[in-house]
Amino acid sequence: YVDRKLYARGLKFEEVVQQLCPALLRGVDADLWRLPQGPTELSLTVAGAANCANTEIAINGVLVMVRTAAWIEPHYQPTEPGALPELRPDDLAPPVDDVNLALLTKTSRFVSFALALHEPCFRGGGHNLDDLDWTLRYDRGIRPFTGVHRLDEYW
């Protein structure tokens, strides 16, 4: 899809991707030895989204997710040994700090989830695109992000 859209505008996927810093996009090998095929998912990293216009709500959503997970983690009591804590949409219910209420829409939370899913502070997750439902897993590695409110603090 991305390749066709670029091609329709007179751009070659390979040339566009080679101009991007590898830290901005997931799903493409840095050396382009293997180009993405049909079902390959391309996604922006948080850094990639931060370099796009109109992404403030999504970025703020990621920061709320990180901050919320860091707050929950020390209080987590596993139901079975080794189980990781999970963050779900309902964990972000109001009131959430000073966040714009637009963040709390189901769609905007899902966009933030998609950005956060592969961030190193999380340990994966799952989603149901039809219902815009999601889960993020994390562990003690989330602790340094306690109280993070701005992107520069996150990095």
PDB file of C-alpha atoms in Angstrom:
ATOM      1  CA  TYR A   1       0.000   0.000   0.000  1.00  0.00           C
ATOM      2  CA  VAL A   2       2.741   2.448   0.969  1.00  0.00           C
ATOM      3  CA  ASP A   3       4.799   1.452  -2.074  1.00  0.00           C
ATOM      4  CA  ARG A   4       1.822   2.028  -4.424  1.00  0.00           C
ATOM      5  CA  LYS A   5       0.981   5.396  -2.833  1.00  0.00           C
ATOM      6  CA  LEU A   6       4.562   6.599  -3.211  1.00  0.00           C
ATOM      7  CA  TYR A   7       4.815   5.254  -6.767  1.00  0.00           C
ATOM      8  CA  ALA A   8       1.595   7.061  -7.748  1.00  0.00           C
ATOM      9  CA  ARG A   9       3.312  10.292  -6.677  1.00  0.00           C
ATOM     10  CA  GLY A  10       6.421   9.543  -8.717  1.00  0.00           C
ATOM     11  CA  LEU A  11       8.511   8.340  -5.772  1.00  0.00           C
ATOM     12  CA  LYS A  12      10.344   5.047  -5.384  1.00  0.00           C
ATOM     13  CA  PHE A  13       9.926   3.308  -2.031  1.00  0.00           C
ATOM     14  CA  GLU A  14      13.600   2.315  -1.901  1.00  0.00           C
ATOM     15  CA  GLU A  15      14.786   5.888  -2.409  1.00  0.00           C
ATOM     16  CA  VAL A  16      12.375   7.347   0.145  1.00  0.00           C
ATOM     17  CA  VAL A  17      13.262   4.804   2.823  1.00  0.00           C
ATOM     18  CA  GLN A  18      17.001   5.307   2.332  1.00  0.00           C
ATOM     19  CA  GLN A  19      16.535   8.986   3.194  1.00  0.00           C
ATOM     20  CA  LEU A  20      14.987   8.146   6.569  1.00  0.00           C
ATOM     21  CA  CYS A  21      16.887   7.566   9.755  1.00  0.00           C
ATOM     22  CA  PRO A  22      16.296   3.896  10.747  1.00  0.00           C
ATOM     23  CA  ALA A  23      15.087   5.075  14.167  1.00  0.00           C
ATOM     24  CA  LEU A  24      11.962   6.592  12.595  1.00  0.00           C
ATOM     25  CA  LEU A  25      10.391   3.586  10.868  1.00  0.00           C
ATOM     26  CA  ARG A  26       9.829  -0.080  11.763  1.00  0.00           C
ATOM     27  CA  GLY A  27       9.322  -2.913   9.299  1.00  0.00           C
ATOM     28  CA  VAL A  28      12.167  -2.191   6.861  1.00  0.00           C
ATOM     29  CA  ASP A  29      15.675  -3.607   7.056  1.00  0.00           C
ATOM     30  CA  ALA A  30      18.224  -0.797   7.301  1.00  0.00           C
ATOM     31  CA  ASP A  31      20.238  -2.135   4.348  1.00  0.00           C
ATOM     32  CA  LEU A  32      17.087  -2.836   2.270  1.00  0.00           C
ATOM     33  CA  TRP A  33      18.298  -6.358   1.471  1.00  0.00           C
ATOM     34  CA  ARG A  34      14.707  -7.476   1.890  1.00  0.00           C
ATOM     35  CA  LEU A  35      11.952  -5.088   0.866  1.00  0.00           C
ATOM     36  CA  PRO A  36       8.569  -5.307   2.585  1.00  0.00           C
ATOM     37  CA  GLN A  37       6.025  -7.504   0.858  1.00  0.00           C
ATOM     38  CA  GLY A  38       2.201  -7.431   0.903  1.00  0.00           C
ATOM     39  CA  PRO A  39       1.371  -8.137   4.545  1.00  0.00           C
ATOM     40  CA  THR A  40       4.526  -6.542   6.005  1.00  0.00           C
ATOM     41  CA  GLU A  41       3.508  -3.970   8.567  1.00  0.00           C
ATOM     42  CA  LEU A  42       5.305  -0.638   8.460  1.00  0.00           C
ATOM     43  CA  SER A  43       4.956   1.635  11.447  1.00  0.00           C
ATOM     44  CA  LEU A  44       6.381   4.811  12.823  1.00  0.00           C
ATOM     45  CA  THR A  45       8.379   4.820  15.998  1.00  0.00           C
ATOM     46  CA  VAL A  46       7.607   7.446  18.622  1.00  0.00           C
ATOM     47  CA  ALA A  47      10.566   9.394  17.217  1.00  0.00           C
ATOM     48  CA  GLY A  48       9.112   9.060  13.722  1.00  0.00           C
ATOM     49  CA  ALA A  49       5.704  10.292  14.860  1.00  0.00           C
ATOM     50  CA  ALA A  50       7.313  13.169  16.742  1.00  0.00           C
ATOM     51  CA  ASN A  51       8.726  14.335  13.410  1.00  0.00           C
ATOM     52  CA  CYS A  52       5.289  14.464  11.776  1.00  0.00           C
ATOM     53  CA  ALA A  53       2.693  17.220  11.923  1.00  0.00           C
ATOM     54  CA  ASN A  54      -0.448  16.854  14.058  1.00  0.00           C
ATOM     55  CA  THR A  55       0.799  13.982  16.217  1.00  0.00           C
ATOM     56  CA  GLU A  56       0.692  15.723  19.599  1.00  0.00           C
ATOM     57  CA  ILE A  57      -2.348  13.777  20.831  1.00  0.00           C
ATOM     58  CA  ALA A  58      -0.794  10.427  19.871  1.00  0.00           C
ATOM     59  CA  ILE A  59       2.572  11.324  21.447  1.00  0.00           C
ATOM     60  CA  ASN A  60       0.889  12.576  24.626  1.00  0.00           C
ATOM     61  CA  GLY A  61      -1.082   9.339  24.704  1.00  0.00           C
ATOM     62  CA  VAL A  62       2.134   7.318  24.625  1.00  0.00           C
ATOM     63  CA  LEU A  63       3.493   9.380  27.494  1.00  0.00           C
ATOM     64  CA  VAL A  64       0.311   8.790  29.511  1.00  0.00           C
ATOM     65  CA  MET A  65       0.585   5.048  28.851  1.00  0.00           C
ATOM     66  CA  VAL A  66       4.220   4.997  29.937  1.00  0.00           C
ATOM     67  CA  ARG A  67       3.521   7.073  33.044  1.00  0.00           C
ATOM     68  CA  THR A  68       0.464   4.990  33.971  1.00  0.00           C
ATOM     69  CA  ALA A  69       2.334   1.698  33.551  1.00  0.00           C
ATOM     70  CA  ALA A  70       5.220   3.020  35.651  1.00  0.00           C
ATOM     71  CA  TRP A  71       2.753   3.992  38.380  1.00  0.00           C
ATOM     72  CA  ILE A  72       0.953   0.600  38.313  1.00  0.00           C
ATOM     73  CA  GLU A  73       4.041  -1.666  38.157  1.00  0.00           C
ATOM     74  CA  PRO A  74       5.192  -1.431  41.807  1.00  0.00           C
ATOM     75  CA  HIS A  75       1.682  -2.347  42.990  1.00  0.00           C
ATOM     76  CA  TYR A  76       1.183  -5.271  40.607  1.00  0.00           C
ATOM     77  CA  GLN A  77       0.392  -8.632  42.196  1.00  0.00           C
ATOM     78  CA  PRO A  78       0.730 -11.456  39.629  1.00  0.00           C
ATOM     79  CA  THR A  79      -2.012 -14.076  39.521  1.00  0.00           C
ATOM     80  CA  GLU A  80       0.554 -16.654  38.450  1.00  0.00           C
ATOM     81  CA  PRO A  81       4.355 -16.748  38.775  1.00  0.00           C
ATOM     82  CA  GLY A  82       6.148 -14.793  36.071  1.00  0.00           C
ATOM     83  CA  ALA A  83       3.048 -13.040  34.739  1.00  0.00           C
ATOM     84  CA  LEU A  84       3.759  -9.546  33.470  1.00  0.00           C
ATOM     85  CA  PRO A  85       1.548  -6.594  34.304  1.00  0.00           C
ATOM     86  CA  GLU A  86      -0.664  -5.400  31.471  1.00  0.00           C
ATOM     87  CA  LEU A  87      -1.978  -1.979  30.580  1.00  0.00           C
ATOM     88  CA  ARG A  88      -5.436  -1.781  28.982  1.00  0.00           C
ATOM     89  CA  PRO A  89      -7.586   1.093  27.678  1.00  0.00           C
ATOM     90  CA  ASP A  90      -9.666   1.235  30.872  1.00  0.00           C
ATOM     91  CA  ASP A  91      -6.495   1.914  32.860  1.00  0.00           C
ATOM     92  CA  LEU A  92      -6.409   5.323  31.146  1.00  0.00           C
ATOM     93  CA  ALA A  93      -9.911   6.339  32.190  1.00  0.00           C
ATOM     94  CA  PRO A  94     -10.417   9.919  33.457  1.00  0.00           C
ATOM     95  CA  PRO A  95      -9.043  11.616  35.339  1.00  0.00           C
ATOM     96  CA  VAL A  96      -5.633  11.244  33.732  1.00  0.00           C
ATOM     97  CA  ASP A  97      -3.338  14.093  34.694  1.00  0.00           C
ATOM     98  CA  ASP A  98      -3.812  17.162  32.558  1.00  0.00           C
ATOM     99  CA  VAL A  99      -4.401  15.330  29.277  1.00  0.00           C
ATOM    100  CA  ASN A 100      -6.660  16.724  26.611  1.00  0.00           C
ATOM    101  CA  LEU A 101      -9.966  14.819  26.617  1.00  0.00           C
ATOM    102  CA  ALA A 102      -9.456  14.049  22.907  1.00  0.00           C
ATOM    103  CA  LEU A 103      -6.807  11.558  24.031  1.00  0.00           C
ATOM    104  CA  LEU A 104      -9.463   9.536  25.771  1.00  0.00           C
ATOM    105  CA  THR A 105     -11.327   8.625  22.568  1.00  0.00           C
ATOM    106  CA  LYS A 106     -11.055   4.987  21.651  1.00  0.00           C
ATOM    107  CA  THR A 107      -9.397   5.804  18.324  1.00  0.00           C
ATOM    108  CA  SER A 108      -6.744   8.116  19.732  1.00  0.00           C
ATOM    109  CA  ARG A 109      -5.883   5.611  22.469  1.00  0.00           C
ATOM    110  CA  PHE A 110      -5.440   2.938  19.799  1.00  0.00           C
ATOM    111  CA  VAL A 111      -3.124   5.178  17.757  1.00  0.00           C
ATOM    112  CA  SER A 112      -1.035   5.806  20.879  1.00  0.00           C
ATOM    113  CA  PHE A 113      -0.990   2.059  21.569  1.00  0.00           C
ATOM    114  CA  ALA A 114       0.280   1.387  18.028  1.00  0.00           C
ATOM    115  CA  LEU A 115       3.176   3.782  18.611  1.00  0.00           C
ATOM    116  CA  ALA A 116       3.941   2.417  22.085  1.00  0.00           C
ATOM    117  CA  LEU A 117       3.736  -1.288  21.202  1.00  0.00           C
ATOM    118  CA  HIS A 118       7.347  -1.642  20.054  1.00  0.00           C
ATOM    119  CA  GLU A 119       8.920   0.935  22.325  1.00  0.00           C
ATOM    120  CA  PRO A 120      11.677  -0.533  24.508  1.00  0.00           C
ATOM    121  CA  CYS A 121       9.862   0.353  27.743  1.00  0.00           C
ATOM    122  CA  PHE A 122       7.110  -2.155  26.859  1.00  0.00           C
ATOM    123  CA  ARG A 123       7.413  -5.903  26.364  1.00  0.00           C
ATOM    124  CA  GLY A 124       4.909  -6.359  23.563  1.00  0.00           C
ATOM    125  CA  GLY A 125       1.173  -6.603  23.626  1.00  0.00           C
ATOM    126  CA  GLY A 126      -1.843  -7.500  21.601  1.00  0.00           C
ATOM    127  CA  HIS A 127      -4.776  -5.877  19.920  1.00  0.00           C
ATOM    128  CA  ASN A 128      -8.137  -6.350  18.270  1.00  0.00           C
ATOM    129  CA  LEU A 129      -8.394  -3.864  15.428  1.00  0.00           C
ATOM    130  CA  ASP A 130     -12.142  -4.382  14.969  1.00  0.00           C
ATOM    131  CA  ASP A 131     -12.888  -3.258  18.535  1.00  0.00           C
ATOM    132  CA  LEU A 132      -9.863  -0.932  18.862  1.00  0.00           C
ATOM    133  CA  ASP A 133      -8.990  -2.900  21.972  1.00  0.00           C
ATOM    134  CA  TRP A 134      -5.374  -3.353  23.063  1.00  0.00           C
ATOM    135  CA  THR A 135      -3.036  -4.582  25.782  1.00  0.00           C
ATOM    136  CA  LEU A 136       0.545  -3.553  26.540  1.00  0.00           C
ATOM    137  CA  ARG A 137       2.807  -5.734  28.671  1.00  0.00           C
ATOM    138  CA  TYR A 138       5.667  -4.348  30.732  1.00  0.00           C
ATOM    139  CA  ASP A 139       8.003  -5.262  33.545  1.00  0.00           C
ATOM    140  CA  ARG A 140      10.367  -3.538  35.967  1.00  0.00           C
ATOM    141  CA  GLY A 141      12.020  -1.839  32.974  1.00  0.00           C
ATOM    142  CA  ILE A 142       9.178   0.702  33.059  1.00  0.00           C
ATOM    143  CA  ARG A 143      10.322   2.149  36.398  1.00  0.00           C
ATOM    144  CA  PRO A 144      12.691   4.820  35.034  1.00  0.00           C
ATOM    145  CA  PHE A 145       9.689   6.385  33.268  1.00  0.00           C
ATOM    146  CA  THR A 146       7.784   7.248  36.438  1.00  0.00           C
ATOM    147  CA  GLY A 147       6.656  10.842  36.258  1.00  0.00           C
ATOM    148  CA  VAL A 148       7.616  11.362  32.598  1.00  0.00           C
ATOM    149  CA  HIS A 149       5.440  14.131  31.148  1.00  0.00           C
ATOM    150  CA  ARG A 150       7.449  15.362  28.155  1.00  0.00           C
ATOM    151  CA  LEU A 151       9.091  13.629  25.223  1.00  0.00           C
ATOM    152  CA  ASP A 152      12.553  14.912  26.143  1.00  0.00           C
ATOM    153  CA  GLU A 153      12.115  13.300  29.588  1.00  0.00           C
ATOM    154  CA  TYR A 154      11.033  10.044  27.931  1.00  0.00           C
ATOM    155  CA  TRP A 155      14.156   9.940  25.764  1.00  0.00           C
TER     156      TRP A 155
END
